[in-house]
């Protein structure tokens, strides 16, 4: 059985869907602080699986999962992930992300489970020294969220040396999209990500968006980001787990497309997909916003034979179909 922590969240739930559709046995562990019980209920309509509400900061709760179920490997998504919030309340992030993961790893060791795929982030790199960013880029995070994820990566290095606990760390760039059949999607309250907020605005009157900076050194003056489809991202997790199951060593990979899209291009794509005009205003640059963040993904292509397959338009279309489905089935 595969334990998926944070399986009620956006990315975790799409991973659960992919796993159960492959016929694999799954146990989801989530405290529902940012995950959503509706997503769990919708997933269970597709195929039943184990769901346990619990908190990683309470060791007995996570340890009981290993005592009660035959867990063979872990995919670890559970974390707080809002950069701005992490700068305001870093303690929240260090307790939940780092201490929670320490409890998970302790429970794994006590129950002789030695394989984990970890949801890391490109935020561990900090301000880019060069583009595209490869895995050899120095890791120098500039916010507590990125620092918490790098701490966990360092802990996992030590645990491999001391306890032979094998891990694959996947460093995400910008994740977008939803299940192509619109069964599940991004469901946050409040929603903080750009694309789902743009799509929500189609159904709301008098919503105006801000573009921060139009004089960056990019093709249209707005920031460039690397948007990866959530289903492509999930496929990388499954390949990473297969890699560990076949005896692969601890490793780390960027998850991006190598294709950068500007903020203006995101708005243009959303307007094209929805057929609606989206109101925007121009603001000054935000401190700490790099002009360009794009991944070099050659390592994961070579080692795990992974390929991103969806375009930004395709990802936005699935997110829009999910938004329409959700609104008609509240």
Short mmCIF file of N, CA and C in Angstrom, two decimals, residues 130-259:
data_model
loop_
_atom_site.label_atom_id
_atom_site.label_comp_id
_atom_site.label_asym_id
_atom_site.label_seq_id
_atom_site.Cartn_x
_atom_site.Cartn_y
_atom_site.Cartn_z
N UNK A 130 21.26 31.81 -13.11
CA UNK A 130 21.24 31.58 -14.55
C UNK A 130 19.94 30.89 -14.92
N UNK A 131 19.57 30.99 -16.20
CA UNK A 131 18.35 30.40 -16.74
C UNK A 131 18.72 29.60 -17.99
N UNK A 132 18.15 28.41 -18.19
CA UNK A 132 17.24 27.70 -17.30
C UNK A 132 17.96 27.14 -16.07
N UNK A 133 17.18 26.88 -15.04
CA UNK A 133 17.72 26.40 -13.77
C UNK A 133 17.84 24.88 -13.81
N UNK A 134 19.06 24.37 -13.63
CA UNK A 134 19.24 22.92 -13.53
C UNK A 134 19.44 22.53 -12.07
N UNK A 135 19.59 21.23 -11.83
CA UNK A 135 19.69 20.74 -10.45
C UNK A 135 21.00 21.09 -9.78
N UNK A 136 21.99 21.54 -10.56
CA UNK A 136 23.27 21.96 -9.98
C UNK A 136 23.26 23.41 -9.53
N UNK A 137 22.17 24.12 -9.82
CA UNK A 137 22.06 25.51 -9.38
C UNK A 137 22.13 25.57 -7.86
N UNK A 138 22.87 26.52 -7.29
CA UNK A 138 22.93 26.63 -5.82
C UNK A 138 21.53 26.77 -5.22
N UNK A 139 21.35 26.14 -4.08
CA UNK A 139 20.08 26.26 -3.35
C UNK A 139 20.25 27.30 -2.26
N UNK A 140 19.59 28.44 -2.46
CA UNK A 140 19.70 29.54 -1.51
C UNK A 140 18.33 30.21 -1.38
N UNK A 141 17.37 29.53 -0.74
CA UNK A 141 15.99 30.04 -0.68
C UNK A 141 15.92 31.38 0.04
N UNK A 142 14.94 32.21 -0.38
CA UNK A 142 14.83 33.57 0.14
C UNK A 142 13.57 33.78 0.98
N UNK A 143 12.83 32.70 1.26
CA UNK A 143 11.65 32.81 2.12
C UNK A 143 11.52 31.55 2.97
N UNK A 144 10.81 31.63 4.09
CA UNK A 144 10.70 30.48 5.00
C UNK A 144 10.10 29.24 4.35
N UNK A 145 9.18 29.42 3.40
CA UNK A 145 8.63 28.25 2.71
C UNK A 145 9.74 27.48 1.99
N UNK A 146 10.51 28.18 1.16
CA UNK A 146 11.61 27.52 0.47
C UNK A 146 12.65 26.96 1.42
N UNK A 147 12.91 27.68 2.50
CA UNK A 147 13.87 27.21 3.51
C UNK A 147 13.39 25.92 4.17
N UNK A 148 12.08 25.84 4.44
CA UNK A 148 11.55 24.64 5.10
C UNK A 148 11.71 23.42 4.19
N UNK A 149 11.49 23.61 2.89
CA UNK A 149 11.64 22.49 1.95
C UNK A 149 13.09 22.08 1.80
N UNK A 150 14.01 23.05 1.79
CA UNK A 150 15.44 22.72 1.69
C UNK A 150 15.90 22.00 2.96
N UNK A 151 15.41 22.43 4.12
CA UNK A 151 15.74 21.72 5.36
C UNK A 151 15.36 20.24 5.25
N UNK A 152 14.19 19.98 4.71
CA UNK A 152 13.73 18.60 4.58
C UNK A 152 14.63 17.83 3.61
N UNK A 153 15.00 18.46 2.49
CA UNK A 153 15.92 17.79 1.57
C UNK A 153 17.23 17.42 2.28
N UNK A 154 17.76 18.35 3.09
CA UNK A 154 19.00 18.08 3.81
C UNK A 154 18.83 16.97 4.84
N UNK A 155 17.69 16.97 5.51
CA UNK A 155 17.39 15.91 6.47
C UNK A 155 17.36 14.55 5.76
N UNK A 156 16.76 14.52 4.59
CA UNK A 156 16.66 13.26 3.85
C UNK A 156 18.03 12.75 3.42
N UNK A 157 18.95 13.67 3.11
CA UNK A 157 20.33 13.25 2.82
C UNK A 157 20.94 12.55 4.03
N UNK A 158 20.75 13.14 5.21
CA UNK A 158 21.30 12.55 6.44
C UNK A 158 20.65 11.20 6.75
N UNK A 159 19.35 11.10 6.50
CA UNK A 159 18.64 9.85 6.80
C UNK A 159 19.06 8.74 5.84
N UNK A 160 19.40 9.10 4.63
CA UNK A 160 19.90 8.05 3.74
C UNK A 160 21.25 7.52 4.24
N UNK A 161 22.14 8.44 4.62
CA UNK A 161 23.46 8.02 5.08
C UNK A 161 23.37 7.19 6.36
N UNK A 162 22.51 7.60 7.27
CA UNK A 162 22.43 6.93 8.57
C UNK A 162 21.53 5.71 8.57
N UNK A 163 20.40 5.78 7.83
CA UNK A 163 19.37 4.73 7.95
C UNK A 163 19.03 4.06 6.63
N UNK A 164 19.72 4.45 5.54
CA UNK A 164 19.44 3.89 4.22
C UNK A 164 18.00 4.15 3.77
N UNK A 165 17.45 5.29 4.16
CA UNK A 165 16.13 5.69 3.72
C UNK A 165 16.27 6.42 2.38
N UNK A 166 15.70 5.83 1.33
CA UNK A 166 15.86 6.35 -0.03
C UNK A 166 14.75 7.35 -0.35
N UNK A 167 15.12 8.45 -1.00
CA UNK A 167 14.14 9.47 -1.34
C UNK A 167 14.37 9.98 -2.76
N UNK A 168 13.28 10.41 -3.38
CA UNK A 168 13.36 11.21 -4.60
C UNK A 168 12.68 12.53 -4.30
N UNK A 169 13.40 13.63 -4.54
CA UNK A 169 12.85 14.96 -4.31
C UNK A 169 12.53 15.60 -5.66
N UNK A 170 11.29 16.04 -5.81
CA UNK A 170 10.83 16.65 -7.05
C UNK A 170 10.60 18.13 -6.82
N UNK A 171 11.38 18.94 -7.51
CA UNK A 171 11.34 20.40 -7.31
C UNK A 171 10.42 21.02 -8.36
N UNK A 172 9.22 21.37 -7.92
CA UNK A 172 8.19 21.90 -8.82
C UNK A 172 8.48 23.33 -9.24
N UNK A 173 8.08 23.62 -10.48
CA UNK A 173 7.95 25.01 -10.90
C UNK A 173 6.45 25.36 -10.77
N UNK A 174 5.78 26.02 -11.69
CA UNK A 174 4.39 26.46 -11.49
C UNK A 174 3.41 25.40 -12.00
N UNK A 175 2.59 24.88 -11.11
CA UNK A 175 1.68 23.78 -11.45
C UNK A 175 0.31 24.34 -11.84
N UNK A 176 -0.24 23.83 -12.95
CA UNK A 176 -1.54 24.32 -13.45
C UNK A 176 -2.38 23.14 -13.95
N UNK A 177 -3.67 23.42 -14.16
CA UNK A 177 -4.54 22.44 -14.78
C UNK A 177 -5.34 21.62 -13.79
N UNK A 178 -6.09 20.67 -14.35
CA UNK A 178 -6.96 19.80 -13.56
C UNK A 178 -7.11 18.47 -14.29
N UNK A 179 -7.80 17.54 -13.65
CA UNK A 179 -8.12 16.27 -14.27
C UNK A 179 -8.80 16.51 -15.61
N UNK A 180 -8.36 15.82 -16.65
CA UNK A 180 -8.89 16.07 -18.00
C UNK A 180 -10.37 15.71 -18.13
N UNK A 181 -10.90 14.91 -17.20
CA UNK A 181 -12.33 14.58 -17.21
C UNK A 181 -13.13 15.46 -16.24
N UNK A 182 -12.48 16.47 -15.65
CA UNK A 182 -13.12 17.45 -14.76
C UNK A 182 -13.74 16.81 -13.52
N UNK A 183 -13.17 15.69 -13.08
CA UNK A 183 -13.68 15.04 -11.86
C UNK A 183 -13.15 15.69 -10.61
N UNK A 184 -11.91 16.16 -10.65
CA UNK A 184 -11.32 16.91 -9.54
C UNK A 184 -10.49 18.05 -10.12
N UNK A 185 -10.18 19.04 -9.27
CA UNK A 185 -9.38 20.17 -9.72
C UNK A 185 -8.85 20.94 -8.52
N UNK A 186 -8.40 22.16 -8.78
CA UNK A 186 -7.83 22.99 -7.72
C UNK A 186 -8.97 23.60 -6.91
N UNK A 187 -8.98 23.33 -5.60
CA UNK A 187 -10.09 23.77 -4.76
C UNK A 187 -9.53 24.29 -3.44
N UNK A 188 -9.09 25.55 -3.45
CA UNK A 188 -8.55 26.18 -2.26
C UNK A 188 -9.51 27.26 -1.75
N UNK A 189 -9.50 27.48 -0.45
CA UNK A 189 -10.28 28.57 0.12
C UNK A 189 -9.48 29.24 1.23
N UNK A 190 -8.92 30.42 1.00
CA UNK A 190 -9.03 31.20 -0.23
C UNK A 190 -8.08 30.68 -1.30
N UNK A 191 -8.41 30.98 -2.56
CA UNK A 191 -7.53 30.63 -3.68
C UNK A 191 -6.49 31.73 -3.85
N UNK A 192 -5.22 31.34 -3.97
CA UNK A 192 -4.14 32.32 -4.08
C UNK A 192 -3.41 32.23 -5.42
N UNK A 193 -3.65 31.20 -6.20
CA UNK A 193 -2.92 31.02 -7.45
C UNK A 193 -3.55 31.81 -8.59
N UNK A 194 -2.71 32.32 -9.48
CA UNK A 194 -3.15 33.25 -10.51
C UNK A 194 -4.20 32.65 -11.44
N UNK A 195 -3.90 31.52 -12.07
CA UNK A 195 -4.78 31.02 -13.13
C UNK A 195 -6.17 30.64 -12.61
N UNK A 196 -6.31 29.88 -11.51
CA UNK A 196 -7.67 29.61 -11.04
C UNK A 196 -8.42 30.87 -10.63
N UNK A 197 -7.71 31.87 -10.12
CA UNK A 197 -8.37 33.13 -9.78
C UNK A 197 -8.85 33.87 -11.03
N UNK A 198 -8.05 33.84 -12.09
CA UNK A 198 -8.50 34.43 -13.35
C UNK A 198 -9.76 33.73 -13.84
N UNK A 199 -9.75 32.41 -13.81
CA UNK A 199 -10.90 31.65 -14.30
C UNK A 199 -12.14 31.87 -13.44
N UNK A 200 -11.95 32.00 -12.13
CA UNK A 200 -13.09 32.30 -11.25
C UNK A 200 -13.69 33.66 -11.59
N UNK A 201 -12.84 34.58 -12.00
CA UNK A 201 -13.32 35.94 -12.26
C UNK A 201 -14.28 36.00 -13.44
N UNK A 202 -14.20 34.99 -14.32
CA UNK A 202 -15.11 34.94 -15.45
C UNK A 202 -16.57 34.86 -14.97
N UNK A 203 -16.75 34.29 -13.79
CA UNK A 203 -18.10 34.11 -13.25
C UNK A 203 -18.48 35.22 -12.27
N UNK A 204 -17.60 36.20 -12.10
CA UNK A 204 -17.84 37.27 -11.15
C UNK A 204 -17.79 38.62 -11.87
N UNK A 205 -18.57 39.57 -11.41
CA UNK A 205 -18.59 40.89 -12.04
C UNK A 205 -17.59 41.84 -11.37
N UNK A 206 -17.06 42.73 -12.17
CA UNK A 206 -16.23 43.84 -11.67
C UNK A 206 -14.93 43.38 -11.01
N UNK A 207 -14.42 42.22 -11.43
CA UNK A 207 -13.15 41.74 -10.90
C UNK A 207 -12.00 42.28 -11.76
N UNK A 208 -11.01 42.89 -11.12
CA UNK A 208 -9.87 43.43 -11.84
C UNK A 208 -8.59 42.81 -11.31
N UNK A 209 -7.70 42.44 -12.23
CA UNK A 209 -6.44 41.83 -11.85
C UNK A 209 -5.28 42.81 -12.02
N UNK A 210 -4.27 42.60 -11.22
CA UNK A 210 -3.08 43.44 -11.30
C UNK A 210 -1.94 42.68 -11.97
N UNK A 211 -1.27 43.35 -12.87
CA UNK A 211 -0.02 42.84 -13.42
C UNK A 211 1.10 43.67 -12.80
N UNK A 212 2.00 42.99 -12.11
CA UNK A 212 3.06 43.68 -11.38
C UNK A 212 4.31 43.77 -12.26
N UNK A 213 4.47 44.90 -12.90
CA UNK A 213 5.66 45.13 -13.70
C UNK A 213 5.48 44.78 -15.16
N UNK A 214 5.76 45.76 -16.04
CA UNK A 214 5.69 45.51 -17.49
C UNK A 214 6.98 45.94 -18.19
N UNK A 215 8.03 46.12 -17.40
CA UNK A 215 9.31 46.53 -18.00
C UNK A 215 10.45 45.58 -17.62
N UNK A 216 10.11 44.31 -17.42
CA UNK A 216 11.14 43.30 -17.23
C UNK A 216 11.84 43.03 -18.57
N UNK A 217 13.02 42.46 -18.49
CA UNK A 217 13.77 42.13 -19.70
C UNK A 217 13.24 40.80 -20.26
N UNK A 218 12.00 40.82 -20.73
CA UNK A 218 11.35 39.65 -21.34
C UNK A 218 10.69 40.09 -22.64
N UNK A 219 10.12 39.15 -23.37
CA UNK A 219 9.62 39.48 -24.72
C UNK A 219 8.47 40.48 -24.72
N UNK A 220 7.69 40.54 -23.64
CA UNK A 220 6.62 41.54 -23.60
C UNK A 220 6.66 42.40 -22.33
N UNK A 221 7.76 42.28 -21.58
CA UNK A 221 7.94 43.12 -20.40
C UNK A 221 7.39 42.56 -19.11
N UNK A 222 6.63 41.45 -19.18
CA UNK A 222 6.08 40.85 -17.96
C UNK A 222 6.86 39.60 -17.58
N UNK A 223 6.72 39.19 -16.33
CA UNK A 223 7.49 38.06 -15.81
C UNK A 223 7.22 36.77 -16.58
N UNK A 224 8.24 35.95 -16.69
CA UNK A 224 8.13 34.64 -17.35
C UNK A 224 8.21 33.54 -16.29
N UNK A 225 7.26 32.60 -16.39
CA UNK A 225 7.26 31.44 -15.49
C UNK A 225 7.06 30.16 -16.28
N UNK A 226 7.48 29.06 -15.69
CA UNK A 226 7.40 27.73 -16.30
C UNK A 226 6.18 27.01 -15.73
N UNK A 227 5.15 26.82 -16.55
CA UNK A 227 3.89 26.23 -16.09
C UNK A 227 3.82 24.76 -16.50
N UNK A 228 3.71 23.88 -15.50
CA UNK A 228 3.66 22.45 -15.75
C UNK A 228 2.28 21.90 -15.41
N UNK A 229 1.74 21.08 -16.29
CA UNK A 229 0.42 20.49 -16.10
C UNK A 229 0.43 19.52 -14.93
N UNK A 230 -0.63 19.56 -14.12
CA UNK A 230 -0.68 18.75 -12.90
C UNK A 230 -0.65 17.26 -13.21
N UNK A 231 -1.28 16.83 -14.32
CA UNK A 231 -1.25 15.41 -14.66
C UNK A 231 0.13 14.97 -15.13
N UNK A 232 0.83 15.84 -15.85
CA UNK A 232 2.23 15.55 -16.20
C UNK A 232 3.07 15.44 -14.94
N UNK A 233 2.84 16.35 -14.01
CA UNK A 233 3.57 16.36 -12.75
C UNK A 233 3.36 15.06 -11.98
N UNK A 234 2.10 14.62 -11.91
CA UNK A 234 1.76 13.40 -11.19
C UNK A 234 2.45 12.19 -11.82
N UNK A 235 2.51 12.17 -13.15
CA UNK A 235 3.18 11.06 -13.82
C UNK A 235 4.64 10.95 -13.38
N UNK A 236 5.27 12.09 -13.13
CA UNK A 236 6.66 12.08 -12.65
C UNK A 236 6.75 11.42 -11.27
N UNK A 237 5.75 11.62 -10.42
CA UNK A 237 5.76 10.98 -9.10
C UNK A 237 5.65 9.46 -9.22
N UNK A 238 4.82 9.01 -10.14
CA UNK A 238 4.66 7.56 -10.33
C UNK A 238 5.95 6.96 -10.87
N UNK A 239 6.59 7.65 -11.81
CA UNK A 239 7.87 7.18 -12.33
C UNK A 239 8.95 7.19 -11.24
N UNK A 240 8.92 8.20 -10.37
CA UNK A 240 9.89 8.28 -9.28
C UNK A 240 9.70 7.12 -8.31
N UNK A 241 8.44 6.77 -8.02
CA UNK A 241 8.18 5.65 -7.13
C UNK A 241 8.64 4.34 -7.76
N UNK A 242 8.38 4.16 -9.05
CA UNK A 242 8.86 2.97 -9.76
C UNK A 242 10.39 2.89 -9.70
N UNK A 243 11.03 4.03 -9.85
CA UNK A 243 12.49 4.11 -9.79
C UNK A 243 13.00 3.61 -8.44
N UNK A 244 12.38 4.06 -7.35
CA UNK A 244 12.78 3.59 -6.02
C UNK A 244 12.47 2.12 -5.83
N UNK A 245 11.31 1.68 -6.33
CA UNK A 245 10.94 0.27 -6.18
C UNK A 245 11.89 -0.66 -6.91
N UNK A 246 12.55 -0.14 -7.95
CA UNK A 246 13.51 -0.94 -8.72
C UNK A 246 14.93 -0.79 -8.18
N UNK A 247 15.07 -0.18 -7.00
CA UNK A 247 16.38 -0.09 -6.36
C UNK A 247 17.14 1.19 -6.63
N UNK A 248 16.46 2.21 -7.16
CA UNK A 248 17.13 3.47 -7.45
C UNK A 248 17.62 4.16 -6.20
N UNK A 249 18.71 4.88 -6.33
CA UNK A 249 19.29 5.63 -5.21
C UNK A 249 18.58 6.97 -5.02
N UNK A 250 18.80 7.57 -3.87
CA UNK A 250 18.28 8.90 -3.60
C UNK A 250 18.66 9.85 -4.72
N UNK A 251 17.68 10.66 -5.14
CA UNK A 251 17.93 11.56 -6.27
C UNK A 251 17.00 12.76 -6.19
N UNK A 252 17.20 13.73 -7.06
CA UNK A 252 16.39 14.94 -7.06
C UNK A 252 16.28 15.45 -8.48
N UNK A 253 15.09 15.98 -8.81
CA UNK A 253 14.80 16.38 -10.19
C UNK A 253 13.96 17.65 -10.22
N UNK A 254 14.22 18.48 -11.22
CA UNK A 254 13.33 19.59 -11.52
C UNK A 254 12.10 19.08 -12.26
N UNK A 255 10.96 19.69 -11.95
CA UNK A 255 9.73 19.39 -12.68
C UNK A 255 9.22 20.67 -13.32
N UNK A 256 9.54 20.81 -14.59
CA UNK A 256 9.09 21.94 -15.38
C UNK A 256 9.10 21.55 -16.84
N UNK A 257 8.74 22.49 -17.71
CA UNK A 257 8.60 22.17 -19.13
C UNK A 257 9.75 22.67 -19.99
N UNK A 258 10.56 23.58 -19.46
CA UNK A 258 11.60 24.34 -20.16
C UNK A 258 11.01 25.46 -21.02
N UNK A 259 9.68 25.55 -21.06
CA UNK A 259 9.01 26.58 -21.86
C UNK A 259 8.47 27.65 -20.92
#
